[in-house]
CSV table of C-alpha atoms and ligand atoms in Angstrom, one decimal:
chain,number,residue,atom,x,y,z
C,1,UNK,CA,-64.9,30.5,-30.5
C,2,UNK,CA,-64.1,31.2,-26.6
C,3,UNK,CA,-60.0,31.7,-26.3
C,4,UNK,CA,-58.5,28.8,-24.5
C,5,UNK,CA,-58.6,29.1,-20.4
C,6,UNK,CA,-54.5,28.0,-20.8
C,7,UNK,CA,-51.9,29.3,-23.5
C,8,UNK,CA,-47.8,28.0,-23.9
C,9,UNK,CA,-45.2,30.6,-24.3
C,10,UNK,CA,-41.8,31.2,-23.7
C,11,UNK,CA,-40.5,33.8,-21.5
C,12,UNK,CA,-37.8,35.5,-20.2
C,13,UNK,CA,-38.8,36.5,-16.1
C,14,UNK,CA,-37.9,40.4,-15.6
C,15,UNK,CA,-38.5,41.3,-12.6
C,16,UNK,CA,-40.7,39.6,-9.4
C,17,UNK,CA,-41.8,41.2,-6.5
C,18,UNK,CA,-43.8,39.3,-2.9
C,19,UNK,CA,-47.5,39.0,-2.9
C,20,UNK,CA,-49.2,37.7,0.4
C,21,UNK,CA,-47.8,34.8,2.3
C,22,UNK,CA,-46.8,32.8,-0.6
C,23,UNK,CA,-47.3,34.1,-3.5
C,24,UNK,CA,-45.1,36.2,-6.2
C,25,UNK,CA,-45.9,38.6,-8.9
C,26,UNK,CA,-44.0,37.9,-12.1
C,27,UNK,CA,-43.1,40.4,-14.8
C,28,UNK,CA,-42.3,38.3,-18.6
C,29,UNK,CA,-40.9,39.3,-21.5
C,30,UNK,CA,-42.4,36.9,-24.1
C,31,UNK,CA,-41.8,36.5,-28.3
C,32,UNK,CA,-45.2,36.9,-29.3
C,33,UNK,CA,-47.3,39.5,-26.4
C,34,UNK,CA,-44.7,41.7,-25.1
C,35,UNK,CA,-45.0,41.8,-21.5
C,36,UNK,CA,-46.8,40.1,-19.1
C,37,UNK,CA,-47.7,40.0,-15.5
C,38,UNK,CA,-48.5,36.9,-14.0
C,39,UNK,CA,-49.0,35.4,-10.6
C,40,UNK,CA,-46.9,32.3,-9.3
C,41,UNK,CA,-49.3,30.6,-6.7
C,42,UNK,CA,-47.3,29.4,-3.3
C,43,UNK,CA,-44.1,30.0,-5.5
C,44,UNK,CA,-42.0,31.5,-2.0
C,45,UNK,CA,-43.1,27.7,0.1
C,46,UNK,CA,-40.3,25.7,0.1
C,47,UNK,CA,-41.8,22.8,-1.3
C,48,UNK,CA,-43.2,24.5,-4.5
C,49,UNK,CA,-43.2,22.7,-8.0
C,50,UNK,CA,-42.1,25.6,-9.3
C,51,UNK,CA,-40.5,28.1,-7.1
C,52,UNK,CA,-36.9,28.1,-8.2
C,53,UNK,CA,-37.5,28.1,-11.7
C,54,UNK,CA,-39.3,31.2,-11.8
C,55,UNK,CA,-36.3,33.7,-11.3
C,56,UNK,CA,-35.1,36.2,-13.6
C,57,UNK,CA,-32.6,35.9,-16.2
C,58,UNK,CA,-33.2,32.2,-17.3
C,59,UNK,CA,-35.8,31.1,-20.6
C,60,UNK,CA,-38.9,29.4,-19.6
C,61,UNK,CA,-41.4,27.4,-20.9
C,62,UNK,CA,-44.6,28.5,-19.6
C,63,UNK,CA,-48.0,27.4,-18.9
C,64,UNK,CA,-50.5,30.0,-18.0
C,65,UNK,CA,-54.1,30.3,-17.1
C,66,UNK,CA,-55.7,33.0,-17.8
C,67,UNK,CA,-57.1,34.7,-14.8
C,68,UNK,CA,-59.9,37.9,-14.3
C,69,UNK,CA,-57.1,40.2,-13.5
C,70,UNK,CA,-53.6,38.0,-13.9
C,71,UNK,CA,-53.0,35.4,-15.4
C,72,UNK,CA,-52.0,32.6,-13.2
C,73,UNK,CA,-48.6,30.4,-14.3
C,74,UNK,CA,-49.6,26.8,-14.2
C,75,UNK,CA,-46.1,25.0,-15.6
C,76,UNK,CA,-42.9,25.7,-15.6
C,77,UNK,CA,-39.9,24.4,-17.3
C,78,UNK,CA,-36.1,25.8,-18.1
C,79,UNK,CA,-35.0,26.4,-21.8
C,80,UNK,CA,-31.9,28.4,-20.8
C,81,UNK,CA,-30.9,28.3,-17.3
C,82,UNK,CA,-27.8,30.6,-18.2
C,83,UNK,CA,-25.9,29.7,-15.4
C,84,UNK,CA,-22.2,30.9,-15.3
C,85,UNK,CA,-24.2,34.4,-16.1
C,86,UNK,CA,-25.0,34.4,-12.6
C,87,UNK,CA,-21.5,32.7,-11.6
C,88,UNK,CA,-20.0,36.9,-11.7
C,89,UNK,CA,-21.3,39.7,-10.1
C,90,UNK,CA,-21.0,42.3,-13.3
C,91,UNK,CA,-22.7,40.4,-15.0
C,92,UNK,CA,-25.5,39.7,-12.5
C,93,UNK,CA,-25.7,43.7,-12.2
C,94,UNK,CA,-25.7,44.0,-16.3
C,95,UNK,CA,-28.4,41.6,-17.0
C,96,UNK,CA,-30.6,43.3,-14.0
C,97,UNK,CA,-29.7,46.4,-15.9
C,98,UNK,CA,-30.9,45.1,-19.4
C,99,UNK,CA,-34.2,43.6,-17.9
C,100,UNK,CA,-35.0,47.1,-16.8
C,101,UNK,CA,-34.5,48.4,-20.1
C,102,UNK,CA,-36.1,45.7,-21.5
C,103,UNK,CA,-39.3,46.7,-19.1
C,104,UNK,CA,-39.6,50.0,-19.8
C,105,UNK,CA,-39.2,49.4,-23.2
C,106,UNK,CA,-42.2,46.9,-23.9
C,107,UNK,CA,-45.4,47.5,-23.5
C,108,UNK,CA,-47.5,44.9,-21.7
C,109,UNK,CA,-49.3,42.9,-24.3
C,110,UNK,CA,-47.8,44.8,-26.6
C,111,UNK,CA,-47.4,42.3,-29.5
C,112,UNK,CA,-43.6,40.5,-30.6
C,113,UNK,CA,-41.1,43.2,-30.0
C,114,UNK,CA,-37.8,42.2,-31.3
C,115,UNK,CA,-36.5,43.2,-27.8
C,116,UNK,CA,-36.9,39.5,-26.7
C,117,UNK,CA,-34.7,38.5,-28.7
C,118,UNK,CA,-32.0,41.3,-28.2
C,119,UNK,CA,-32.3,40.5,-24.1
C,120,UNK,CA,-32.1,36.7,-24.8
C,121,UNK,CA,-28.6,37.1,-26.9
C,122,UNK,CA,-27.3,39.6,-24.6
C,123,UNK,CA,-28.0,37.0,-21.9
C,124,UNK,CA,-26.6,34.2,-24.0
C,125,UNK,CA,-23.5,36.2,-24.2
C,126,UNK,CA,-22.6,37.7,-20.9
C,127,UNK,CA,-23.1,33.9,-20.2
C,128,UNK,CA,-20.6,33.0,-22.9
C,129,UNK,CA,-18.2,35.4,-21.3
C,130,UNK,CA,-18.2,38.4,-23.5
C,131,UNK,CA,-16.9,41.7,-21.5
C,132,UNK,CA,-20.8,43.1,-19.5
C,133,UNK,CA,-19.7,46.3,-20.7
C,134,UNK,CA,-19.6,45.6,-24.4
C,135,UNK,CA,-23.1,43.5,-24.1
C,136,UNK,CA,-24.6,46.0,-22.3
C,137,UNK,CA,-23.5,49.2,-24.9
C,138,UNK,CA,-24.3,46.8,-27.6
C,139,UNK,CA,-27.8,46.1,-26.4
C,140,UNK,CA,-28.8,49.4,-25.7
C,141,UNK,CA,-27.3,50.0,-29.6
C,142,UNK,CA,-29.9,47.6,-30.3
C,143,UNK,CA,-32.7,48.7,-28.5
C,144,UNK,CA,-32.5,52.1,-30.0
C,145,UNK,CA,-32.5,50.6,-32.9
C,146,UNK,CA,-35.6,48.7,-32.2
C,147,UNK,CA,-37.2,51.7,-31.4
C,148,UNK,CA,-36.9,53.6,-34.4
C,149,UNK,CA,-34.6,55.9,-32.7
C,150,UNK,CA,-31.3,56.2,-35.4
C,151,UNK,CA,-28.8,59.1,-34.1
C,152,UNK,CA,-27.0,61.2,-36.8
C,153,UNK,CA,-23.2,59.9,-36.1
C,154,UNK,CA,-22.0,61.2,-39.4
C,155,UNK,CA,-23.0,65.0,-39.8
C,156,UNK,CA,-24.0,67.5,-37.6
C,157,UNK,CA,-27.5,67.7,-36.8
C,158,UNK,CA,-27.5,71.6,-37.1
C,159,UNK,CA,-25.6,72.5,-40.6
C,160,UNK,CA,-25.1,68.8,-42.1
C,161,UNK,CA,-21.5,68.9,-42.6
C,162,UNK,CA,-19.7,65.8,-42.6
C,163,UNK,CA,-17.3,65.4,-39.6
C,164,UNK,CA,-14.1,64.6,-40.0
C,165,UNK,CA,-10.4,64.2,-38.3
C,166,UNK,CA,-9.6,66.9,-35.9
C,167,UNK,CA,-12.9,68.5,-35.5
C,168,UNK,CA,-14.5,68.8,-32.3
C,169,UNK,CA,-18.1,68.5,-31.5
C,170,UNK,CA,-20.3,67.2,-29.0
C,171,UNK,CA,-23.1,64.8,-28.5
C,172,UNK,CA,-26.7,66.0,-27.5
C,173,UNK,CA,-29.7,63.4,-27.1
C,174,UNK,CA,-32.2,65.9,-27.6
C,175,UNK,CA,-31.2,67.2,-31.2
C,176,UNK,CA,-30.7,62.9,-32.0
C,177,UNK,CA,-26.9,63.2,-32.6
C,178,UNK,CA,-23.7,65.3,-32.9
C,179,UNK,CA,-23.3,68.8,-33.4
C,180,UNK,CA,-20.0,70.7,-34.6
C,181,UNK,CA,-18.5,73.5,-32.7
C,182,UNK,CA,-19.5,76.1,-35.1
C,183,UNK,CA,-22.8,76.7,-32.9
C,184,UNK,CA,-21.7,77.9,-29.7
C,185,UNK,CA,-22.9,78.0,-27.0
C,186,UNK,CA,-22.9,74.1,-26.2
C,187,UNK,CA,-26.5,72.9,-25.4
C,188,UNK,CA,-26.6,71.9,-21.5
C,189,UNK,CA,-27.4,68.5,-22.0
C,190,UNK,CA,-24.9,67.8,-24.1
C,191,UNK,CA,-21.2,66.3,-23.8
C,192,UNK,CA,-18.3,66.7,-25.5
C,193,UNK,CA,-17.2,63.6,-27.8
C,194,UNK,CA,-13.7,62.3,-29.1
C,195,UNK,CA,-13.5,61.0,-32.5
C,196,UNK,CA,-12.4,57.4,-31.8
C,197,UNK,CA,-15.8,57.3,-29.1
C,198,UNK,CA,-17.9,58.3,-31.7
C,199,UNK,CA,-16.1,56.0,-34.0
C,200,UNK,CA,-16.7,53.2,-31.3
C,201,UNK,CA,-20.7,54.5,-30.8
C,202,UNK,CA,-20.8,53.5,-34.6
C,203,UNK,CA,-19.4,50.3,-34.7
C,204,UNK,CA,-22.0,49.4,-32.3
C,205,UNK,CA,-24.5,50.6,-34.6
C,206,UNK,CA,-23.1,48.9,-37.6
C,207,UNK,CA,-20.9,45.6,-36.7
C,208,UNK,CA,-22.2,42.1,-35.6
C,209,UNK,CA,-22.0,41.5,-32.2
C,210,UNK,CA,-18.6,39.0,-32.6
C,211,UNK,CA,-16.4,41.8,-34.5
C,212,UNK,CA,-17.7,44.0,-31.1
C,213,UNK,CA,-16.2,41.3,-28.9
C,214,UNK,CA,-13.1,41.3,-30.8
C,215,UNK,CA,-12.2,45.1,-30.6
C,216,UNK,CA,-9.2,46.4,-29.2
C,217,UNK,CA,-10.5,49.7,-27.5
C,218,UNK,CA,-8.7,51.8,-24.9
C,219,UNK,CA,-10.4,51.7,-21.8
C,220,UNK,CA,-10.7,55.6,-21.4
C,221,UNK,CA,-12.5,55.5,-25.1
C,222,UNK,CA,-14.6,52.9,-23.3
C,223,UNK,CA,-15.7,54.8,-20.3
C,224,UNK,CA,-16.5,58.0,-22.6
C,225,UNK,CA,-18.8,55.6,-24.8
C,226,UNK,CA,-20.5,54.5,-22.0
C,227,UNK,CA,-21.3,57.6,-20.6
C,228,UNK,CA,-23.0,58.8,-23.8
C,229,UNK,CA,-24.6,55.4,-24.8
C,230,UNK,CA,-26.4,55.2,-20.9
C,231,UNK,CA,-27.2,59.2,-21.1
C,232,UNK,CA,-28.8,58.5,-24.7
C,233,UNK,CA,-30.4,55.6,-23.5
C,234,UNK,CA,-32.0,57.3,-20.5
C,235,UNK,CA,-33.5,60.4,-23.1
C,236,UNK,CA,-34.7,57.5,-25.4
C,237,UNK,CA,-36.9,56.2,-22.6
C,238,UNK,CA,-37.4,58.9,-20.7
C,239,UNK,CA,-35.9,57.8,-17.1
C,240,UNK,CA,-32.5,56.9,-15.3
C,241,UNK,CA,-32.1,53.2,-15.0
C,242,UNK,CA,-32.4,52.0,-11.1
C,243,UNK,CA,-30.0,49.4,-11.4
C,244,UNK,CA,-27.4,51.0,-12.6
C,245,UNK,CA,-26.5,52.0,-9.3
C,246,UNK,CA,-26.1,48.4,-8.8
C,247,UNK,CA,-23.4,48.3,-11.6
C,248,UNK,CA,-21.4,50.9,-10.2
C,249,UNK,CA,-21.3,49.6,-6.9
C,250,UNK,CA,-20.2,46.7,-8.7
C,251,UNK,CA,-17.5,48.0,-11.0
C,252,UNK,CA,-16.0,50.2,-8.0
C,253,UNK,CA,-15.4,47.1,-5.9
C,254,UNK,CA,-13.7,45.0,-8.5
C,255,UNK,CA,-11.6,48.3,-9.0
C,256,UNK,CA,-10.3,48.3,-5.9
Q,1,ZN,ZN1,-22.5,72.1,-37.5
C-alpha cells in the first residue's frame, strides 16, 4: 500500500530559520518521529493562513505533505499557545535554551523519544510560573535520564565508598559522577562540589517535579548546581549550548 501523500501530528516548533522570499524552514519536535524539518510555504507574507502560528514554543496540530526532500506543512492549528511563557524574558531565554537541547538530543525521524514530552511539561511549567532555573535543571535531569546517562551521586566512581557528611570531593562528567579526595590530583575537568549541591543534583534525579518547585534552596547552592548540571549537560551531548548566552545576558540584566 503507497503511504499517504499527508500525515497529522502534533508538534512542538524548535527552531525556524528564512528560506527565499517567503518562505521558512521549520525544525519539529513530534511524539511519534522525533524530529522533523518542514517547509512553511509564504509563511513570512503578511497575509499567510498560517504564519503566526508557526513559531516556536507553542503545541501544534499539524498537517503535512510529504514532499521529495521536505515535507511541506499544509494546516496548522494551536493546542498550547503557552502564552504568559513568553510574557518574561527568562523564561523566553530558558525555553530557547531547552529547544536547543531538545535538538541536539533527537534524532530526525528518530522514532517517540520521551523528550517531547519532557520539553512540553517544562514549557507547561515555566508558563505556570515555576522559577526558569528550576525547570531548566530539572529538564536537563530529565533528559539525561532519557538518555541512558545515570551519574553515580552516591559513591565515588574511583574506590566506591559511600560519601558522607564532611567529606570533600568533586564532580567530573567524564568518569559519570563524583570522586573523593583520596585521588589526587583533581582531574581538569572537574569541579569541586558541596554536599547540600550534590544533595540538590539528587533531588532532581529523584523527586517529582512539584516537591522541586517547593524547595527552599539557598541561592549560592543554586548557582553551584547549575554550573555542574549545564557543564554535565554539555559532556552528555557533546557541545556548549548557543543560547545560553542568551540566559546570561538575561539573568545579568534583571540583576542589576
Ligand atoms: Zn574515592
Amino acid at each position: 500500500m503507497p503511504r499517504p501523500r499527508t500525515y497529522k501530528t502534533r508538534a512542538i516548533v524548535l527552531a525556524h530559520f528564512d528560506l527565499g522570499e517567503a518562505d521558512r524552514i521549520i525544525t519539529l519536535l513530534t511524539p511519534e518521529d522525533g524530529k522533523i524539518r518542514a517547509v512553511a510555504k509564504g509563511v513570512r507574507r503578511p497575509r499567510s493562513r498560517i504564519g503566526g502560528s508557526v513559531e516556536p514554543f507553542a503545541e501544534l496540530d499539524l498537517v503535512l505533505a510529504r514532499g521529495r526532500n521536505l515535507d511541506v506543512i499544509t494546516q496548522v492549528s494551536v493546542a498550547h499557545a503557552w502564552l504568559r511563557l513568553r510574557d518574561r524574558l527568562d523564561s523566553t531565554a530558558t525555553a530557547w535554551y531547552l529547544g536547543e537541547l531538545s535538538d541536539r538530543a533527537v534524532e530526525e525521524r528518530g522514532g517517540a523519544h520521551p523528550v517531547y514530552g519532557l520539553l512540553r511539561r517544562a514549557c507547561q511549567l515555566l508558563d505556570d510560573g515555576m522559577a526558569p532555573g528550576r525547570v531548566a535543571r530539572w529538564f536537563e535531569s530529565g533528559l539525561a535520564d532519557s538518555l541512558g546517562v545515570r551519574p553515580e551521586l552516591d559513591r565515588c566512581v574511583e574506590c566506591e565508598r559511600v560519601l558522607e557528611e564532611g567529606d570533600r570531593f568533586r564532580w567530573v562528567p567524564a568518569f559519570g559522577g563524583v570522586l573523593c579526595a583520596n585521588h589526587p590530583p583533581p582531574p581538569a575537568e572537574s569541579t569541586r562540589l558541596s554536599l547540600d549541591a550534590l544533595k540538590l543534583i539528587k533531588a532532581y534525579r529523584r523527586f517529582d517535579v512539584e516537591a522541586i518547585a517547593a524547595l527552599r534552596v539557598p541561592a549560592q547552592v543554586e548557582a553551584e548546581v547549575e554550573l555542574v548540571m549545564r557543564d554535565y549537560t554539555r559532556f552528555i551531548l557533546e557541545r556548549e549550548a548557543r543560547s545560553l548566552a542568551f540566559i546570561d545576558e538575561v539573568s545579568h540584566a534583571t540583576d542589576r
